[in-house]
CSV table of C-alpha atoms and ligand atoms in Angstrom, one decimal:
chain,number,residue,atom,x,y,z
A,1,UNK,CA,83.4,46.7,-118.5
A,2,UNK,CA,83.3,43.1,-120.1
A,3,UNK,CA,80.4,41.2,-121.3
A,4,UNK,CA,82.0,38.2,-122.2
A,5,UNK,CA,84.8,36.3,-122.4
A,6,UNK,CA,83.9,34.0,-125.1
A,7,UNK,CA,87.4,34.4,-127.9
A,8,UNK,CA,90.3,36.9,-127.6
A,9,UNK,CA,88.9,37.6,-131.1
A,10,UNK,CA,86.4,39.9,-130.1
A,11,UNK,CA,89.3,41.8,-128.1
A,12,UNK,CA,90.9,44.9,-128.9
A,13,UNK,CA,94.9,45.1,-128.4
A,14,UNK,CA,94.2,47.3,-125.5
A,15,UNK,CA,91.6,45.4,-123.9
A,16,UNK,CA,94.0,42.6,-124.0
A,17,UNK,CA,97.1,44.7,-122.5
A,18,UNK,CA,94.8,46.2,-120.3
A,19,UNK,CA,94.3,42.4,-118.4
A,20,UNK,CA,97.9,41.8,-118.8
A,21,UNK,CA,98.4,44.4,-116.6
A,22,UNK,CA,95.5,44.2,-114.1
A,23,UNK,CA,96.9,40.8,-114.0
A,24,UNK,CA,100.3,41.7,-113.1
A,25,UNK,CA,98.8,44.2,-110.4
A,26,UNK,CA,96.3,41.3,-108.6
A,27,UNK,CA,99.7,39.2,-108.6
A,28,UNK,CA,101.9,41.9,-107.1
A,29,UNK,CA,99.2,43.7,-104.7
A,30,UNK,CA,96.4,40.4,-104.0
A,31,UNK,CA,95.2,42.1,-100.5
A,32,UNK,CA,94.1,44.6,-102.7
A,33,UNK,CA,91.5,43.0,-104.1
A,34,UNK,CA,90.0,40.9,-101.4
A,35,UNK,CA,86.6,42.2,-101.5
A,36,UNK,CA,86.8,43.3,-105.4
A,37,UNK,CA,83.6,40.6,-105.7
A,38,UNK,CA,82.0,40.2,-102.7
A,39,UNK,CA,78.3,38.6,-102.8
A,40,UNK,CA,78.6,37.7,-106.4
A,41,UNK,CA,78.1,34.3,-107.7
A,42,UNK,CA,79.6,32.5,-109.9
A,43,UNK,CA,78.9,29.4,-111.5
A,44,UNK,CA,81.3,26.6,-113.2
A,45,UNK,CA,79.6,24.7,-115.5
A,46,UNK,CA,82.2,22.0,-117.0
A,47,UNK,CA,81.0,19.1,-119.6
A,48,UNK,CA,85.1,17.8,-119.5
A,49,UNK,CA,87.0,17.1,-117.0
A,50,UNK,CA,89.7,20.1,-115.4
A,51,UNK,CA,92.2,20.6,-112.7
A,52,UNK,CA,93.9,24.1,-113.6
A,53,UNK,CA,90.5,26.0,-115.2
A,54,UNK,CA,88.8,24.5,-112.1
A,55,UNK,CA,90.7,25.6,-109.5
A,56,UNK,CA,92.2,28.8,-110.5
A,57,UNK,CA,88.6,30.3,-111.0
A,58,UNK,CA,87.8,28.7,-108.2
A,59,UNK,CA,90.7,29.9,-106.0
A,60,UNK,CA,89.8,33.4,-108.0
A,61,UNK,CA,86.9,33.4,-106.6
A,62,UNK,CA,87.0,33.1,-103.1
A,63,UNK,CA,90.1,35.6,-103.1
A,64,UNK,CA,88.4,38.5,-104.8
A,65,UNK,CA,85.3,37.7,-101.9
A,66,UNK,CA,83.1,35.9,-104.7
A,67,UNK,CA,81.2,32.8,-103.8
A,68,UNK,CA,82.3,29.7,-106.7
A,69,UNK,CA,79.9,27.0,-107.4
A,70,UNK,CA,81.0,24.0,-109.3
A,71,UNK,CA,78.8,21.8,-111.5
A,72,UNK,CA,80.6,18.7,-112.4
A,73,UNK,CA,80.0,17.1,-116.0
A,74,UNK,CA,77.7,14.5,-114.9
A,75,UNK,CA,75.4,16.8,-113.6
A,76,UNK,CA,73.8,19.3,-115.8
A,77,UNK,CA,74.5,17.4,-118.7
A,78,UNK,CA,73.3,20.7,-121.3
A,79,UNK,CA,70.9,19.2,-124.6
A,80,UNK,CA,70.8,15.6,-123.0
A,81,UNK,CA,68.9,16.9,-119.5
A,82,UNK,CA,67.9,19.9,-120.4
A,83,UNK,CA,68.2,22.5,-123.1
A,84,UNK,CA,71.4,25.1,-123.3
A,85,UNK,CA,68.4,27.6,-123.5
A,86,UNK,CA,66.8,26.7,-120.8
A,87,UNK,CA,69.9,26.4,-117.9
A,88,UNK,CA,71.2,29.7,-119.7
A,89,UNK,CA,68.3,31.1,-118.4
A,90,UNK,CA,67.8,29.6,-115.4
A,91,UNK,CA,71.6,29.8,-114.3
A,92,UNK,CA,70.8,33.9,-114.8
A,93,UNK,CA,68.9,33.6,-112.2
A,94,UNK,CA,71.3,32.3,-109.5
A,95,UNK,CA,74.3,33.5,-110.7
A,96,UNK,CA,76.5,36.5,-111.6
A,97,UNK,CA,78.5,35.1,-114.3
A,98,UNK,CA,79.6,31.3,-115.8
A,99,UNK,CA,82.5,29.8,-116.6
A,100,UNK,CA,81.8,27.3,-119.1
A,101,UNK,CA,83.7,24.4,-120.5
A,102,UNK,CA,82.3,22.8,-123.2
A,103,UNK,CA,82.8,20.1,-126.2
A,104,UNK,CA,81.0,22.1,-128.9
A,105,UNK,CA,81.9,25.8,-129.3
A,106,UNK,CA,78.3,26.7,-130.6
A,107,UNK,CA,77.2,25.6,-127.0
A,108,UNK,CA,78.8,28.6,-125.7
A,109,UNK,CA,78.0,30.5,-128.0
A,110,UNK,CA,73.7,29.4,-127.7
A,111,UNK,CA,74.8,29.9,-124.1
A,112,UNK,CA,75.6,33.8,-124.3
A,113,UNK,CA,72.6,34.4,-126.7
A,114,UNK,CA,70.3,33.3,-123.8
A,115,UNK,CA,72.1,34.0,-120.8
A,116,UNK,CA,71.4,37.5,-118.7
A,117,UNK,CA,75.2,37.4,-117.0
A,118,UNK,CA,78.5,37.3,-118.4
A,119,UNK,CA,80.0,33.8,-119.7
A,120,UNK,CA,83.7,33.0,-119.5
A,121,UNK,CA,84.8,30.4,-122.5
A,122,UNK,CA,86.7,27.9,-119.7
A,123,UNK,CA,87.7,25.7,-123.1
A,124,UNK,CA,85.7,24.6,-125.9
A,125,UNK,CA,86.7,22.2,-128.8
A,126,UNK,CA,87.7,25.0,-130.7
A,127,UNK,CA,89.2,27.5,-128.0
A,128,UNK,CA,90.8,28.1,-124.7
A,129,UNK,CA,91.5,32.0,-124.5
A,130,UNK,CA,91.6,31.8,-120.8
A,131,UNK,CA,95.1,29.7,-121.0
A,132,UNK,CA,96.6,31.7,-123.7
A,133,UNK,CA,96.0,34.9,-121.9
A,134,UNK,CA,97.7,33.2,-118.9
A,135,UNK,CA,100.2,32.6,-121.5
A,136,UNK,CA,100.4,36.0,-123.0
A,137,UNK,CA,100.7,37.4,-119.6
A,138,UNK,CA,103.6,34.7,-118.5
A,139,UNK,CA,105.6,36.1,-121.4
A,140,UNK,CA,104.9,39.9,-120.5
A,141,UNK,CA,106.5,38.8,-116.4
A,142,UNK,CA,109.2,37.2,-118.8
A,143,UNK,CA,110.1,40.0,-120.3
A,144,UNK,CA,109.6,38.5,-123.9
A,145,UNK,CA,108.1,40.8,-126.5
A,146,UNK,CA,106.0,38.9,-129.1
A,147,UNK,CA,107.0,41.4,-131.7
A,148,UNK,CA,110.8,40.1,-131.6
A,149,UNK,CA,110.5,36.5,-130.6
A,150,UNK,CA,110.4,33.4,-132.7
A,151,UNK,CA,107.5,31.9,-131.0
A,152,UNK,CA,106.7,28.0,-132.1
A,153,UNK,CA,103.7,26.3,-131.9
A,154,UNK,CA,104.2,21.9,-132.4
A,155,UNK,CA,102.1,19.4,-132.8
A,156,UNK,CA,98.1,19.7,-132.9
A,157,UNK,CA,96.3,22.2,-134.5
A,158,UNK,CA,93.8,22.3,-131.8
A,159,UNK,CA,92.0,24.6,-129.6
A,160,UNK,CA,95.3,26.3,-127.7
A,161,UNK,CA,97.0,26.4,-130.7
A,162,UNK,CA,93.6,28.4,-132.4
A,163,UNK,CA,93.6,31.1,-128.9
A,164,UNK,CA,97.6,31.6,-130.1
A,165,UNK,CA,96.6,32.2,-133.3
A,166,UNK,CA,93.9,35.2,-132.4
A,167,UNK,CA,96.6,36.3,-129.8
A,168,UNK,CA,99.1,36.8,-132.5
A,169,UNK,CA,96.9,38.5,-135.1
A,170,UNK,CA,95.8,41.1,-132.7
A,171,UNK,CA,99.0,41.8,-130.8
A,172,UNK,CA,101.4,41.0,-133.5
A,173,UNK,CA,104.5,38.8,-133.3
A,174,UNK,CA,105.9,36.1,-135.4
A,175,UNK,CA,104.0,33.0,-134.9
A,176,UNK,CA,105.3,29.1,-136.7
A,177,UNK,CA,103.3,26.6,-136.2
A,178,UNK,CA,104.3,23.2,-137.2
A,179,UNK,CA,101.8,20.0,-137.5
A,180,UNK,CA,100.9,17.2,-139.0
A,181,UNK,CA,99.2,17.1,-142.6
A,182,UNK,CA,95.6,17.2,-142.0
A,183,UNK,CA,96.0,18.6,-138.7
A,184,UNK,CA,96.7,22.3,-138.9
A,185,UNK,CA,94.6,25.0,-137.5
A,186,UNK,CA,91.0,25.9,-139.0
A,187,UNK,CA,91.8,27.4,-142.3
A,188,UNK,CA,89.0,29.3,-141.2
A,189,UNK,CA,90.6,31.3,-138.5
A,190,UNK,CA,93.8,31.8,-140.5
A,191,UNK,CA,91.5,33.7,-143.1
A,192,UNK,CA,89.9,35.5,-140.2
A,193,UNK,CA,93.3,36.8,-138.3
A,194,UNK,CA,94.4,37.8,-141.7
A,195,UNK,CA,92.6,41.2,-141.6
A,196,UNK,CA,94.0,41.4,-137.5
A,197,UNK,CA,97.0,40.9,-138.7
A,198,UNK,CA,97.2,43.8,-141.4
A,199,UNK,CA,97.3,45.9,-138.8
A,200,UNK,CA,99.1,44.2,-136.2
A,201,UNK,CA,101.4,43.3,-138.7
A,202,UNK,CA,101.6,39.6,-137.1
A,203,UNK,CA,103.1,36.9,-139.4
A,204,UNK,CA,102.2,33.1,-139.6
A,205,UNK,CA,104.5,30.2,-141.0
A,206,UNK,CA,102.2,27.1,-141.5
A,207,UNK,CA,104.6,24.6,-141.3
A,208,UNK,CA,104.8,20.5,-141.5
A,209,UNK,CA,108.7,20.2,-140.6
A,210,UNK,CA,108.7,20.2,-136.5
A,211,UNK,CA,112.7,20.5,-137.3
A,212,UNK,CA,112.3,23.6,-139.9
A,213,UNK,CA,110.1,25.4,-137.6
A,214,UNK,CA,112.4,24.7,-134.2
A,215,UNK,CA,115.2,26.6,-135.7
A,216,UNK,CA,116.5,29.4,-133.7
A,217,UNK,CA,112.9,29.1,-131.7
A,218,UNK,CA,112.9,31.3,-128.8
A,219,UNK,CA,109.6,29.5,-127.3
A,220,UNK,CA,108.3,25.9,-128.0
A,221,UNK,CA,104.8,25.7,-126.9
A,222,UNK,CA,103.3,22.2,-127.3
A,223,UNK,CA,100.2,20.5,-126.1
A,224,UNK,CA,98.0,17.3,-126.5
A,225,UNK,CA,98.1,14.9,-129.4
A,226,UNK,CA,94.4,14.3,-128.9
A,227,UNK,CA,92.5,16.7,-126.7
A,228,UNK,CA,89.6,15.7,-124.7
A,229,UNK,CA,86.6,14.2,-126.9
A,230,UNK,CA,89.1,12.8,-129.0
A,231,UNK,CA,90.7,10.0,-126.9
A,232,UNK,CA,89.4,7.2,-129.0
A,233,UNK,CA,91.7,8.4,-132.0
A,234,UNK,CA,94.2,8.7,-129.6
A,235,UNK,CA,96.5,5.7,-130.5
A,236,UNK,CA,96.0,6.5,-134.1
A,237,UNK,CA,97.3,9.6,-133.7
A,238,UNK,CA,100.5,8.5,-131.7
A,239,UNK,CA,102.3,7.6,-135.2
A,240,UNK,CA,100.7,10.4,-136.9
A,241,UNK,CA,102.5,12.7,-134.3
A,242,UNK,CA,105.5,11.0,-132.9
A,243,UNK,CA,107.9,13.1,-135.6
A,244,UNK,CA,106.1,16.3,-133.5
A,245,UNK,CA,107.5,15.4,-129.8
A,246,UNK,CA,109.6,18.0,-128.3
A,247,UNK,CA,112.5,16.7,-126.7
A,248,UNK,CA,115.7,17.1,-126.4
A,249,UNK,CA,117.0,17.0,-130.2
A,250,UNK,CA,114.3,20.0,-131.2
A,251,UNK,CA,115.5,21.7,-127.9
A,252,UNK,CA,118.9,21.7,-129.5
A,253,UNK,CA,117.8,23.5,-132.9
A,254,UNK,CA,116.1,26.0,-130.4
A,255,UNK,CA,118.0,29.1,-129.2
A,256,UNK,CA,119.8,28.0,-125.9
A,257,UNK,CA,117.8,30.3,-123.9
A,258,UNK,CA,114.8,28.9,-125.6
A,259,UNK,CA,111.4,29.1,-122.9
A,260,UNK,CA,109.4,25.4,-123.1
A,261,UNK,CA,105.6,25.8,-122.6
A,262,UNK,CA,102.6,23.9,-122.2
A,263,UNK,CA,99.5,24.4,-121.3
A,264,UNK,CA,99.4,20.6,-119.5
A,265,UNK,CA,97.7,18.2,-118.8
A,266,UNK,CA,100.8,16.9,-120.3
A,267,UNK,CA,101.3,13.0,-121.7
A,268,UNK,CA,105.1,12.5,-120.8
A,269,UNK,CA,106.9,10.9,-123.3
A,270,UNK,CA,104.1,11.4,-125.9
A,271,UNK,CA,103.7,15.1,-127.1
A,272,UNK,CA,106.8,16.1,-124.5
A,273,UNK,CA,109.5,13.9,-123.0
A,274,UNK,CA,109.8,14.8,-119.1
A,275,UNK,CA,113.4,15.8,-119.8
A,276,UNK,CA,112.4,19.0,-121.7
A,277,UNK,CA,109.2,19.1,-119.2
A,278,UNK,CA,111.7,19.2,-116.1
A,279,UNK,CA,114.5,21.2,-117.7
A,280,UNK,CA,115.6,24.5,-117.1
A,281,UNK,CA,113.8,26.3,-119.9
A,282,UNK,CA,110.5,24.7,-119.0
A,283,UNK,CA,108.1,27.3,-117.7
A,284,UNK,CA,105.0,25.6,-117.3
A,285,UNK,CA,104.2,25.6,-113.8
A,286,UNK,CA,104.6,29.2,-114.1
A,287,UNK,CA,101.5,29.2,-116.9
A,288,UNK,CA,99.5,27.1,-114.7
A,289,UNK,CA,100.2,29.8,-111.4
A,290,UNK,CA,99.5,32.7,-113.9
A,291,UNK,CA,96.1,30.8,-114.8
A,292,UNK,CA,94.8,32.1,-111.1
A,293,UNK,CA,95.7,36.0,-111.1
A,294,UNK,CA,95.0,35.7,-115.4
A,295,UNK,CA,91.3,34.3,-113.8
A,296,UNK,CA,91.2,37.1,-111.3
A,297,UNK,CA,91.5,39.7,-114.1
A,298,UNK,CA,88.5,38.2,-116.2
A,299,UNK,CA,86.5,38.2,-113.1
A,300,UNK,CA,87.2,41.4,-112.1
A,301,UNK,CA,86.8,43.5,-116.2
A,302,UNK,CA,83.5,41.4,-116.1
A,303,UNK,CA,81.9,41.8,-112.7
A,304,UNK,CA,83.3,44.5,-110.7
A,305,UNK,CA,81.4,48.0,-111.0
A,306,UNK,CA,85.0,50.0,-110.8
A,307,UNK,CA,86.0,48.5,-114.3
B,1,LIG,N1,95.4,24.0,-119.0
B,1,LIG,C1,94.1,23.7,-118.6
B,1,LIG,O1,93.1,24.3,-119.0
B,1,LIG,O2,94.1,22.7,-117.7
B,1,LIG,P1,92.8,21.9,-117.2
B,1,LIG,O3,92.2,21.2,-118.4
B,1,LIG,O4,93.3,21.0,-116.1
B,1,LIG,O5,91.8,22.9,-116.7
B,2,LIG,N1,93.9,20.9,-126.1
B,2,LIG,C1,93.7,20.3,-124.8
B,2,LIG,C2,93.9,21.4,-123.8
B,2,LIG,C3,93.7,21.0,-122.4
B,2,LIG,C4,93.8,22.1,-121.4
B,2,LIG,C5,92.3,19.8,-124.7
B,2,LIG,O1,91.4,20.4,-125.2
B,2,LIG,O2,92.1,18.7,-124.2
C-alpha cells in the first residue's frame, strides 16, 4: 500500500506503472470498483482555487463508495486560522486521507509530518504529480512510449513542468524543455533526477529556443505563463513569454502527428492559441477525463486494504 502521494519522486518505476495500469483497469471495468472505498472519508483541503483536481477526486470518490468533503480556500485558511500542525492533526481525526492543494510545498510537506492518514499533493507551487500521472497515463492509452518520443515541454518552468521532470528521470524518455531565461525548472530538481536518470537513462535538453526545441516534437505540452500566486506578475510576464506561445507556426516544426497537451486552465491566445487548443492533435480533454480514473488509482493504492 501507499502512504502518500506527495512527489512522483519518492516513486519507484514500478509503483508508477503499477497505477498506470490500475488506472487503465478502473477506466475499462468502473462497476468493478464501486464499493473499493466504502465508509472512508476523505477530505479536500484546497488554499487555490480548482475545477479538474476538485472534481475528479471528488467524482473519484463517490464512485469507489467514499464519502468526499470539500474545504474551500476561504475556510481553513492553514498558519493564518490555525496551525498546519494543528488541522493535520485534527483532520486525522475525521478523515481517512487529504487531498491537499497548497501555495507553499513545505505546507504539505509539515502536513504529512503531523498527519495520521495519507496526504495526496493536489498541486503545490512546486508540484502537481497528480496531473502528470494523468498525463503519463494518457500517453500509455496513446500508445506513445516515452522512451522513443520527442516529448517537449514550452514555456514556464513551473510546477507541471517540475512533475514532468521527475516523471522522466524515473521512467526514462527524452524530455526538452524550452523557457524563458530566468525561468527554467529548479536547478535543484535537475541535480536531483540526475542520479534517476543514470539508471533510467532519461535525457534532458534545457533549452531557450521554443523553435530549436519544437523540431520534429512528437508532443508539445504547455501550460500557464503565471500559475496561481503569481497573477500580479502576470502582465510582466506576457512579453517575457510571448516568443513561447504554441501555435500554429511551432505546430508546423512539430512532427505532423505531433499530440498537443495541457494541463488547462488554459489562457487562449496567451500560452496557446485556440487554433492548436481545438485542433486535431490536441488531446487535452482527454488529460482532464484521465484526471478522474488517474484519482481513482491514488485513492485506491492508498486506502483500500486489497492493495
Ligand atoms: N489541471 C488542473 O489541476 O486543473 P485545476 O486547477 O482546475 O484543478
Ligand atoms: N501551473 C499551473 C497549473 C494549474 C493546474 C498553476 O499552478 O496554476
Amino acid at each position: 500500500m501507499l502512504k502518500n502521494f506527495v512527489s512522483l519522486k519518492y516513486f519507484s518505476k514500478k509503483r508508477i506503472k503499477g497505477l498506470i495500469k490500475l488506472s487503465g483497469e478502473v477506466k475499462s471495468h468502473p462497476s468493478k470498483f464501486r464499493k473499493s472505498l466504502e465508509g472512508i472519508n476523505i477530505g479536500l483541503l484546497f488554499e487555490k482555487p480548482s475545477l479538474r483536481t476538485k472534481a475528479s477526486f471528488f467524482v473519484a470518490a463517490y464512485q469507489l463508495g467514499a464519502n468526499p468533503l470539500y474545504f474551500s480556500p476561504a475556510e481553513v485558511r492553514l498558519q493564518e486560522r490555525e496551525s498546519v500542525f494543528d488541522v493535520a492533526k485534527t483532520i486525522s481525526r475525521y478523515l481517512n486521507c487529504v487531498v491537499l492543494r497548497t501555495f507553499s510545498h513545505d505546507i504539505i510537506l509539515d502536513f504529512v509530518k503531523a498527519s495520521t492518514v495519507p496526504v495526496i499533493n493536489g498541486l503545490s507551487d512546486l508540484l502537481h504529480p497528480s496531473q502528470v500521472l494523468g498525463d503519463l497515463f494518457t500517453l500509455y492509452e496513446l500508445k506513445r512510449d516515452l522512451r522513443k518520443i520527442k516529448f517537449v515541454y514550452i514555456g514556464d518552468g513551473n510546477n507541471v513542468c517540475h512533475s514532468l521532470i521527475y516523471a522522466f528521470g524515473i521512467l526514462g524518455g527524452n524530455l526538452t524543455i524550452a523557457t524563458p531565461k530566468n525561468y527554467g525548472p529548479s536547478k535543484d530538481i535537475l541535480k536531483e533526477v540526475r542520479d534517476f536518470a543514470r539508471v533510467s537513462e532519461a535525457r534532458f535538453d534545457i533549452l531557450n529556443d521554443p523553435l530549436e526545441a519544437a523540431q520534429d516534437a512528437d508532443i508539445l505540452y504547455t501550460d500557464v505563463w503565471a500559475s496561481m500566486g503569481k497573477e500580479k506578475e502576470a502582465k510582466m510576464r506576457i512579453n517575457m513569454f510571448k516568443r513561447y506561445q504554441v501555435n500554429d507556426k511551432l505546430l508546423k516544426l512539430a512532427k505532423r502527428s505531433c499530440l498537443i497537451m495541457h494541463c488547462l486552465p488554459a489562457y487562449r491566445g496567451k500560452e496557446i492559441t485556440s487554433s492548436v487548443l481545438d485542433s486535431k492533435n490536441s488531446i487535452v480533454f482527454l488529460q482532464a477525463e484521465n484526471r478522474l480514473h488517474t484519482a481513482k488509482a491514488i485513492l485506491i493504492s492508498l486506502l483500500s486494504a486489497s492493495c
